């Protein structure tokens, strides 16, 4: 077990895995156990409220998460949506995790974005091979600069898209 959360159920604490992302109601009583999702959440938290120019745009990580783990992380981040620069930092940091996952052989991603706020800079700086484009399917509100400076992406969005969609991107479909 990597993550347990308090749910509104008779059993109290239920394992997150085994439920769809839509079934998860994130509470402050989050208990994160060891594993890559734990490492990713700690890494994400270290950037809460940080300035883009001084910290976030220089972020790096060797973490490799599955699509399901990235989706879970996105859902978990919604509890931090009141932090300064939540939307921008969440989009950019998630993009780093998507790139690492793609580089390790994963593709055909489907993400459900948190409902509370739009996520800006999602899909930023993603680079894929011409013969193996990175495929993103998204559900939710995307803010400005989705796909910013990305290359060789195939995207489908079920939801709202903000201004500057795909700006400075190449081979965007």
mmCIF file with all atom_site columns, C-alpha atoms in Angstrom:
data_model
loop_
_atom_site.group_PDB
_atom_site.id
_atom_site.type_symbol
_atom_site.label_atom_id
_atom_site.label_alt_id
_atom_site.label_comp_id
_atom_site.label_asym_id
_atom_site.label_entity_id
_atom_site.label_seq_id
_atom_site.pdbx_PDB_ins_code
_atom_site.Cartn_x
_atom_site.Cartn_y
_atom_site.Cartn_z
_atom_site.occupancy
_atom_site.B_iso_or_equiv
_atom_site.pdbx_formal_charge
_atom_site.auth_seq_id
_atom_site.auth_comp_id
_atom_site.auth_asym_id
_atom_site.auth_atom_id
_atom_site.pdbx_PDB_model_num
ATOM 1   C CA . UNK A 1 1   ? 0.000   0.000  0.000   1.00 0.00 ? 1   UNK A CA 1
ATOM 2   C CA . UNK A 1 2   ? 1.345   3.402  -0.938  1.00 0.00 ? 2   UNK A CA 1
ATOM 3   C CA . UNK A 1 3   ? -1.414  5.774  0.084   1.00 0.00 ? 3   UNK A CA 1
ATOM 4   C CA . UNK A 1 4   ? -4.370  5.631  2.398   1.00 0.00 ? 4   UNK A CA 1
ATOM 5   C CA . UNK A 1 5   ? -6.879  8.404  2.835   1.00 0.00 ? 5   UNK A CA 1
ATOM 6   C CA . UNK A 1 6   ? -9.857  8.998  5.067   1.00 0.00 ? 6   UNK A CA 1
ATOM 7   C CA . UNK A 1 7   ? -13.041 8.482  3.057   1.00 0.00 ? 7   UNK A CA 1
ATOM 8   C CA . UNK A 1 8   ? -16.670 8.957  3.872   1.00 0.00 ? 8   UNK A CA 1
ATOM 9   C CA . UNK A 1 9   ? -17.381 5.283  4.347   1.00 0.00 ? 9   UNK A CA 1
ATOM 10  C CA . UNK A 1 10  ? -18.331 2.913  7.111   1.00 0.00 ? 10  UNK A CA 1
ATOM 11  C CA . UNK A 1 11  ? -14.847 1.371  7.146   1.00 0.00 ? 11  UNK A CA 1
ATOM 12  C CA . UNK A 1 12  ? -13.017 4.679  7.757   1.00 0.00 ? 12  UNK A CA 1
ATOM 13  C CA . UNK A 1 13  ? -9.616  4.284  6.116   1.00 0.00 ? 13  UNK A CA 1
ATOM 14  C CA . UNK A 1 14  ? -9.788  2.562  2.761   1.00 0.00 ? 14  UNK A CA 1
ATOM 15  C CA . UNK A 1 15  ? -6.932  1.908  0.378   1.00 0.00 ? 15  UNK A CA 1
ATOM 16  C CA . UNK A 1 16  ? -6.818  4.413  -2.444  1.00 0.00 ? 16  UNK A CA 1
ATOM 17  C CA . UNK A 1 17  ? -5.986  1.790  -5.015  1.00 0.00 ? 17  UNK A CA 1
ATOM 18  C CA . UNK A 1 18  ? -9.028  -0.150 -6.008  1.00 0.00 ? 18  UNK A CA 1
ATOM 19  C CA . UNK A 1 19  ? -11.039 3.042  -6.328  1.00 0.00 ? 19  UNK A CA 1
ATOM 20  C CA . UNK A 1 20  ? -11.172 5.204  -9.410  1.00 0.00 ? 20  UNK A CA 1
ATOM 21  C CA . UNK A 1 21  ? -9.749  8.701  -9.131  1.00 0.00 ? 21  UNK A CA 1
ATOM 22  C CA . UNK A 1 22  ? -13.303 10.093 -9.171  1.00 0.00 ? 22  UNK A CA 1
ATOM 23  C CA . UNK A 1 23  ? -14.130 8.041  -6.067  1.00 0.00 ? 23  UNK A CA 1
ATOM 24  C CA . UNK A 1 24  ? -11.366 9.631  -4.021  1.00 0.00 ? 24  UNK A CA 1
ATOM 25  C CA . UNK A 1 25  ? -12.241 12.435 -1.647  1.00 0.00 ? 25  UNK A CA 1
ATOM 26  C CA . UNK A 1 26  ? -8.986  13.952 -0.439  1.00 0.00 ? 26  UNK A CA 1
ATOM 27  C CA . UNK A 1 27  ? -8.931  15.008 3.188   1.00 0.00 ? 27  UNK A CA 1
ATOM 28  C CA . UNK A 1 28  ? -6.280  16.551 5.437   1.00 0.00 ? 28  UNK A CA 1
ATOM 29  C CA . UNK A 1 29  ? -5.914  13.157 7.149   1.00 0.00 ? 29  UNK A CA 1
ATOM 30  C CA . UNK A 1 30  ? -3.744  11.953 4.266   1.00 0.00 ? 30  UNK A CA 1
ATOM 31  C CA . UNK A 1 31  ? -1.286  9.216  5.198   1.00 0.00 ? 31  UNK A CA 1
ATOM 32  C CA . UNK A 1 32  ? 1.391   8.601  2.597   1.00 0.00 ? 32  UNK A CA 1
ATOM 33  C CA . UNK A 1 33  ? 3.435   5.432  2.939   1.00 0.00 ? 33  UNK A CA 1
ATOM 34  C CA . UNK A 1 34  ? 6.764   4.594  1.344   1.00 0.00 ? 34  UNK A CA 1
ATOM 35  C CA . UNK A 1 35  ? 7.088   4.307  -2.409  1.00 0.00 ? 35  UNK A CA 1
ATOM 36  C CA . UNK A 1 36  ? 7.365   6.452  -5.539  1.00 0.00 ? 36  UNK A CA 1
ATOM 37  C CA . UNK A 1 37  ? 4.093   8.288  -4.896  1.00 0.00 ? 37  UNK A CA 1
ATOM 38  C CA . UNK A 1 38  ? 5.333   9.246  -1.429  1.00 0.00 ? 38  UNK A CA 1
ATOM 39  C CA . UNK A 1 39  ? 8.577   10.543 -2.938  1.00 0.00 ? 39  UNK A CA 1
ATOM 40  C CA . UNK A 1 40  ? 6.664   12.488 -5.595  1.00 0.00 ? 40  UNK A CA 1
ATOM 41  C CA . UNK A 1 41  ? 4.336   14.086 -3.049  1.00 0.00 ? 41  UNK A CA 1
ATOM 42  C CA . UNK A 1 42  ? 7.284   15.173 -0.874  1.00 0.00 ? 42  UNK A CA 1
ATOM 43  C CA . UNK A 1 43  ? 9.023   16.569 -3.971  1.00 0.00 ? 43  UNK A CA 1
ATOM 44  C CA . UNK A 1 44  ? 5.840   18.414 -4.993  1.00 0.00 ? 44  UNK A CA 1
ATOM 45  C CA . UNK A 1 45  ? 5.306   19.843 -1.488  1.00 0.00 ? 45  UNK A CA 1
ATOM 46  C CA . UNK A 1 46  ? 8.854   21.222 -1.455  1.00 0.00 ? 46  UNK A CA 1
ATOM 47  C CA . UNK A 1 47  ? 7.797   23.622 -4.244  1.00 0.00 ? 47  UNK A CA 1
ATOM 48  C CA . UNK A 1 48  ? 4.547   24.885 -2.680  1.00 0.00 ? 48  UNK A CA 1
ATOM 49  C CA . UNK A 1 49  ? 4.386   28.647 -2.917  1.00 0.00 ? 49  UNK A CA 1
ATOM 50  C CA . UNK A 1 50  ? 7.817   28.899 -4.525  1.00 0.00 ? 50  UNK A CA 1
ATOM 51  C CA . UNK A 1 51  ? 8.518   31.536 -7.106  1.00 0.00 ? 51  UNK A CA 1
ATOM 52  C CA . UNK A 1 52  ? 8.597   30.354 -10.724 1.00 0.00 ? 52  UNK A CA 1
ATOM 53  C CA . UNK A 1 53  ? 11.760  32.177 -11.754 1.00 0.00 ? 53  UNK A CA 1
ATOM 54  C CA . UNK A 1 54  ? 13.820  31.357 -8.693  1.00 0.00 ? 54  UNK A CA 1
ATOM 55  C CA . UNK A 1 55  ? 12.848  27.751 -8.072  1.00 0.00 ? 55  UNK A CA 1
ATOM 56  C CA . UNK A 1 56  ? 10.267  25.900 -10.085 1.00 0.00 ? 56  UNK A CA 1
ATOM 57  C CA . UNK A 1 57  ? 11.503  26.386 -13.636 1.00 0.00 ? 57  UNK A CA 1
ATOM 58  C CA . UNK A 1 58  ? 14.839  24.858 -12.574 1.00 0.00 ? 58  UNK A CA 1
ATOM 59  C CA . UNK A 1 59  ? 13.184  21.826 -10.947 1.00 0.00 ? 59  UNK A CA 1
ATOM 60  C CA . UNK A 1 60  ? 14.521  18.398 -11.826 1.00 0.00 ? 60  UNK A CA 1
ATOM 61  C CA . UNK A 1 61  ? 13.611  14.921 -10.710 1.00 0.00 ? 61  UNK A CA 1
ATOM 62  C CA . UNK A 1 62  ? 14.525  11.327 -11.480 1.00 0.00 ? 62  UNK A CA 1
ATOM 63  C CA . UNK A 1 63  ? 11.137  10.091 -10.253 1.00 0.00 ? 63  UNK A CA 1
ATOM 64  C CA . UNK A 1 64  ? 9.302   7.786  -12.647 1.00 0.00 ? 64  UNK A CA 1
ATOM 65  C CA . UNK A 1 65  ? 5.598   7.367  -12.002 1.00 0.00 ? 65  UNK A CA 1
ATOM 66  C CA . UNK A 1 66  ? 2.929   5.473  -13.854 1.00 0.00 ? 66  UNK A CA 1
ATOM 67  C CA . UNK A 1 67  ? -0.058  7.257  -15.345 1.00 0.00 ? 67  UNK A CA 1
ATOM 68  C CA . UNK A 1 68  ? -2.156  6.095  -12.395 1.00 0.00 ? 68  UNK A CA 1
ATOM 69  C CA . UNK A 1 69  ? 0.331   7.442  -9.878  1.00 0.00 ? 69  UNK A CA 1
ATOM 70  C CA . UNK A 1 70  ? 0.497   10.815 -11.651 1.00 0.00 ? 70  UNK A CA 1
ATOM 71  C CA . UNK A 1 71  ? -3.326  10.957 -11.685 1.00 0.00 ? 71  UNK A CA 1
ATOM 72  C CA . UNK A 1 72  ? -3.378  10.185 -7.969  1.00 0.00 ? 72  UNK A CA 1
ATOM 73  C CA . UNK A 1 73  ? -0.757  12.845 -7.313  1.00 0.00 ? 73  UNK A CA 1
ATOM 74  C CA . UNK A 1 74  ? -2.856  15.389 -9.248  1.00 0.00 ? 74  UNK A CA 1
ATOM 75  C CA . UNK A 1 75  ? -5.863  14.541 -7.098  1.00 0.00 ? 75  UNK A CA 1
ATOM 76  C CA . UNK A 1 76  ? -3.793  14.834 -3.931  1.00 0.00 ? 76  UNK A CA 1
ATOM 77  C CA . UNK A 1 77  ? -2.419  18.246 -4.918  1.00 0.00 ? 77  UNK A CA 1
ATOM 78  C CA . UNK A 1 78  ? -5.908  19.746 -4.885  1.00 0.00 ? 78  UNK A CA 1
ATOM 79  C CA . UNK A 1 79  ? -5.674  20.113 -1.116  1.00 0.00 ? 79  UNK A CA 1
ATOM 80  C CA . UNK A 1 80  ? -2.939  22.717 -1.706  1.00 0.00 ? 80  UNK A CA 1
ATOM 81  C CA . UNK A 1 81  ? -4.881  24.863 -4.185  1.00 0.00 ? 81  UNK A CA 1
ATOM 82  C CA . UNK A 1 82  ? -4.827  27.897 -1.903  1.00 0.00 ? 82  UNK A CA 1
ATOM 83  C CA . UNK A 1 83  ? -1.040  28.173 -2.079  1.00 0.00 ? 83  UNK A CA 1
ATOM 84  C CA . UNK A 1 84  ? 0.452   30.956 -4.139  1.00 0.00 ? 84  UNK A CA 1
ATOM 85  C CA . UNK A 1 85  ? 1.267   29.725 -7.671  1.00 0.00 ? 85  UNK A CA 1
ATOM 86  C CA . UNK A 1 86  ? -0.514  26.380 -7.122  1.00 0.00 ? 86  UNK A CA 1
ATOM 87  C CA . UNK A 1 87  ? -1.874  26.249 -10.660 1.00 0.00 ? 87  UNK A CA 1
ATOM 88  C CA . UNK A 1 88  ? 1.344   27.155 -12.457 1.00 0.00 ? 88  UNK A CA 1
ATOM 89  C CA . UNK A 1 89  ? 3.632   25.020 -10.297 1.00 0.00 ? 89  UNK A CA 1
ATOM 90  C CA . UNK A 1 90  ? 1.310   22.005 -10.428 1.00 0.00 ? 90  UNK A CA 1
ATOM 91  C CA . UNK A 1 91  ? 1.173   22.147 -14.221 1.00 0.00 ? 91  UNK A CA 1
ATOM 92  C CA . UNK A 1 92  ? 4.906   22.480 -14.654 1.00 0.00 ? 92  UNK A CA 1
ATOM 93  C CA . UNK A 1 93  ? 5.906   19.882 -12.038 1.00 0.00 ? 93  UNK A CA 1
ATOM 94  C CA . UNK A 1 94  ? 3.375   17.380 -13.377 1.00 0.00 ? 94  UNK A CA 1
ATOM 95  C CA . UNK A 1 95  ? 4.813   17.925 -16.855 1.00 0.00 ? 95  UNK A CA 1
ATOM 96  C CA . UNK A 1 96  ? 8.255   16.904 -15.567 1.00 0.00 ? 96  UNK A CA 1
ATOM 97  C CA . UNK A 1 97  ? 6.766   13.671 -14.241 1.00 0.00 ? 97  UNK A CA 1
ATOM 98  C CA . UNK A 1 98  ? 4.974   13.009 -17.546 1.00 0.00 ? 98  UNK A CA 1
ATOM 99  C CA . UNK A 1 99  ? 8.240   13.508 -19.445 1.00 0.00 ? 99  UNK A CA 1
ATOM 100 C CA . UNK A 1 100 ? 10.075  11.071 -17.166 1.00 0.00 ? 100 UNK A CA 1
ATOM 101 C CA . UNK A 1 101 ? 7.300   8.519  -17.558 1.00 0.00 ? 101 UNK A CA 1
ATOM 102 C CA . UNK A 1 102 ? 7.325   8.900  -21.347 1.00 0.00 ? 102 UNK A CA 1
ATOM 103 C CA . UNK A 1 103 ? 11.137  8.598  -21.428 1.00 0.00 ? 103 UNK A CA 1
ATOM 104 C CA . UNK A 1 104 ? 10.875  5.311  -19.518 1.00 0.00 ? 104 UNK A CA 1
ATOM 105 C CA . UNK A 1 105 ? 8.541   3.858  -22.169 1.00 0.00 ? 105 UNK A CA 1
ATOM 106 C CA . UNK A 1 106 ? 5.049   4.922  -21.091 1.00 0.00 ? 106 UNK A CA 1
ATOM 107 C CA . UNK A 1 107 ? 2.615   6.701  -23.402 1.00 0.00 ? 107 UNK A CA 1
ATOM 108 C CA . UNK A 1 108 ? -1.112  7.165  -24.089 1.00 0.00 ? 108 UNK A CA 1
ATOM 109 C CA . UNK A 1 109 ? -1.705  9.171  -20.914 1.00 0.00 ? 109 UNK A CA 1
ATOM 110 C CA . UNK A 1 110 ? -5.141  10.050 -19.554 1.00 0.00 ? 110 UNK A CA 1
ATOM 111 C CA . UNK A 1 111 ? -5.364  12.598 -16.753 1.00 0.00 ? 111 UNK A CA 1
ATOM 112 C CA . UNK A 1 112 ? -8.251  13.915 -14.710 1.00 0.00 ? 112 UNK A CA 1
ATOM 113 C CA . UNK A 1 113 ? -7.388  17.375 -13.447 1.00 0.00 ? 113 UNK A CA 1
ATOM 114 C CA . UNK A 1 114 ? -8.557  18.615 -10.028 1.00 0.00 ? 114 UNK A CA 1
ATOM 115 C CA . UNK A 1 115 ? -11.958 20.332 -10.159 1.00 0.00 ? 115 UNK A CA 1
ATOM 116 C CA . UNK A 1 116 ? -11.157 23.193 -7.809  1.00 0.00 ? 116 UNK A CA 1
ATOM 117 C CA . UNK A 1 117 ? -9.019  25.311 -10.122 1.00 0.00 ? 117 UNK A CA 1
ATOM 118 C CA . UNK A 1 118 ? -7.667  25.376 -13.623 1.00 0.00 ? 118 UNK A CA 1
ATOM 119 C CA . UNK A 1 119 ? -4.127  24.074 -14.097 1.00 0.00 ? 119 UNK A CA 1
ATOM 120 C CA . UNK A 1 120 ? -1.832  26.322 -16.113 1.00 0.00 ? 120 UNK A CA 1
ATOM 121 C CA . UNK A 1 121 ? 1.358   25.267 -17.901 1.00 0.00 ? 121 UNK A CA 1
ATOM 122 C CA . UNK A 1 122 ? 0.211   21.646 -18.082 1.00 0.00 ? 122 UNK A CA 1
ATOM 123 C CA . UNK A 1 123 ? 2.165   19.769 -20.758 1.00 0.00 ? 123 UNK A CA 1
ATOM 124 C CA . UNK A 1 124 ? 4.936   22.360 -20.712 1.00 0.00 ? 124 UNK A CA 1
ATOM 125 C CA . UNK A 1 125 ? 8.263   21.529 -22.381 1.00 0.00 ? 125 UNK A CA 1
ATOM 126 C CA . UNK A 1 126 ? 7.251   17.960 -23.245 1.00 0.00 ? 126 UNK A CA 1
ATOM 127 C CA . UNK A 1 127 ? 9.461   16.447 -25.941 1.00 0.00 ? 127 UNK A CA 1
ATOM 128 C CA . UNK A 1 128 ? 8.616   13.264 -27.807 1.00 0.00 ? 128 UNK A CA 1
ATOM 129 C CA . UNK A 1 129 ? 10.100  11.411 -30.761 1.00 0.00 ? 129 UNK A CA 1
ATOM 130 C CA . UNK A 1 130 ? 8.637   12.099 -34.195 1.00 0.00 ? 130 UNK A CA 1
ATOM 131 C CA . UNK A 1 131 ? 7.974   8.366  -34.680 1.00 0.00 ? 131 UNK A CA 1
ATOM 132 C CA . UNK A 1 132 ? 6.425   8.020  -31.205 1.00 0.00 ? 132 UNK A CA 1
ATOM 133 C CA . UNK A 1 133 ? 4.426   11.151 -30.350 1.00 0.00 ? 133 UNK A CA 1
ATOM 134 C CA . UNK A 1 134 ? 3.411   11.652 -26.745 1.00 0.00 ? 134 UNK A CA 1
ATOM 135 C CA . UNK A 1 135 ? -0.349  11.137 -26.425 1.00 0.00 ? 135 UNK A CA 1
ATOM 136 C CA . UNK A 1 136 ? -2.247  13.136 -23.812 1.00 0.00 ? 136 UNK A CA 1
ATOM 137 C CA . UNK A 1 137 ? -5.950  12.881 -23.080 1.00 0.00 ? 137 UNK A CA 1
ATOM 138 C CA . UNK A 1 138 ? -7.160  15.304 -20.442 1.00 0.00 ? 138 UNK A CA 1
ATOM 139 C CA . UNK A 1 139 ? -10.368 15.947 -18.580 1.00 0.00 ? 139 UNK A CA 1
ATOM 140 C CA . UNK A 1 140 ? -10.734 19.202 -16.678 1.00 0.00 ? 140 UNK A CA 1
ATOM 141 C CA . UNK A 1 141 ? -9.958  22.900 -16.783 1.00 0.00 ? 141 UNK A CA 1
ATOM 142 C CA . UNK A 1 142 ? -6.694  23.865 -18.428 1.00 0.00 ? 142 UNK A CA 1
ATOM 143 C CA . UNK A 1 143 ? -5.416  27.364 -17.929 1.00 0.00 ? 143 UNK A CA 1
ATOM 144 C CA . UNK A 1 144 ? -3.042  29.302 -20.103 1.00 0.00 ? 144 UNK A CA 1
ATOM 145 C CA . UNK A 1 145 ? -0.029  27.924 -21.910 1.00 0.00 ? 145 UNK A CA 1
ATOM 146 C CA . UNK A 1 146 ? -1.126  24.285 -22.217 1.00 0.00 ? 146 UNK A CA 1
ATOM 147 C CA . UNK A 1 147 ? 1.517   22.494 -24.285 1.00 0.00 ? 147 UNK A CA 1
ATOM 148 C CA . UNK A 1 148 ? 3.879   25.479 -24.140 1.00 0.00 ? 148 UNK A CA 1
ATOM 149 C CA . UNK A 1 149 ? 7.178   24.808 -25.986 1.00 0.00 ? 149 UNK A CA 1
ATOM 150 C CA . UNK A 1 150 ? 6.303   21.117 -26.454 1.00 0.00 ? 150 UNK A CA 1
ATOM 151 C CA . UNK A 1 151 ? 7.172   18.948 -29.406 1.00 0.00 ? 151 UNK A CA 1
ATOM 152 C CA . UNK A 1 152 ? 5.450   15.966 -31.078 1.00 0.00 ? 152 UNK A CA 1
ATOM 153 C CA . UNK A 1 153 ? 2.271   15.778 -29.005 1.00 0.00 ? 153 UNK A CA 1
ATOM 154 C CA . UNK A 1 154 ? -1.144  14.361 -29.823 1.00 0.00 ? 154 UNK A CA 1
ATOM 155 C CA . UNK A 1 155 ? -3.710  15.835 -27.440 1.00 0.00 ? 155 UNK A CA 1
ATOM 156 C CA . UNK A 1 156 ? -7.407  15.577 -26.726 1.00 0.00 ? 156 UNK A CA 1
ATOM 157 C CA . UNK A 1 157 ? -9.089  17.745 -24.097 1.00 0.00 ? 157 UNK A CA 1
ATOM 158 C CA . UNK A 1 158 ? -12.510 17.240 -22.526 1.00 0.00 ? 158 UNK A CA 1
ATOM 159 C CA . UNK A 1 159 ? -12.980 20.567 -20.790 1.00 0.00 ? 159 UNK A CA 1
ATOM 160 C CA . UNK A 1 160 ? -11.998 24.200 -20.970 1.00 0.00 ? 160 UNK A CA 1
ATOM 161 C CA . UNK A 1 161 ? -8.739  25.383 -22.513 1.00 0.00 ? 161 UNK A CA 1
ATOM 162 C CA . UNK A 1 162 ? -7.200  28.727 -21.628 1.00 0.00 ? 162 UNK A CA 1
ATOM 163 C CA . UNK A 1 163 ? -5.356  31.189 -23.873 1.00 0.00 ? 163 UNK A CA 1
ATOM 164 C CA . UNK A 1 164 ? -2.072  30.472 -25.631 1.00 0.00 ? 164 UNK A CA 1
ATOM 165 C CA . UNK A 1 165 ? -2.902  26.808 -26.179 1.00 0.00 ? 165 UNK A CA 1
ATOM 166 C CA . UNK A 1 166 ? 0.206   25.188 -27.703 1.00 0.00 ? 166 UNK A CA 1
ATOM 167 C CA . UNK A 1 167 ? 2.176   28.392 -27.959 1.00 0.00 ? 167 UNK A CA 1
ATOM 168 C CA . UNK A 1 168 ? 5.690   27.823 -29.319 1.00 0.00 ? 168 UNK A CA 1
ATOM 169 C CA . UNK A 1 169 ? 4.900   24.120 -29.745 1.00 0.00 ? 169 UNK A CA 1
ATOM 170 C CA . UNK A 1 170 ? 5.985   22.051 -32.752 1.00 0.00 ? 170 UNK A CA 1
ATOM 171 C CA . UNK A 1 171 ? 4.109   19.135 -34.316 1.00 0.00 ? 171 UNK A CA 1
ATOM 172 C CA . UNK A 1 172 ? 1.082   19.524 -32.118 1.00 0.00 ? 172 UNK A CA 1
ATOM 173 C CA . UNK A 1 173 ? -1.992  17.554 -33.130 1.00 0.00 ? 173 UNK A CA 1
#
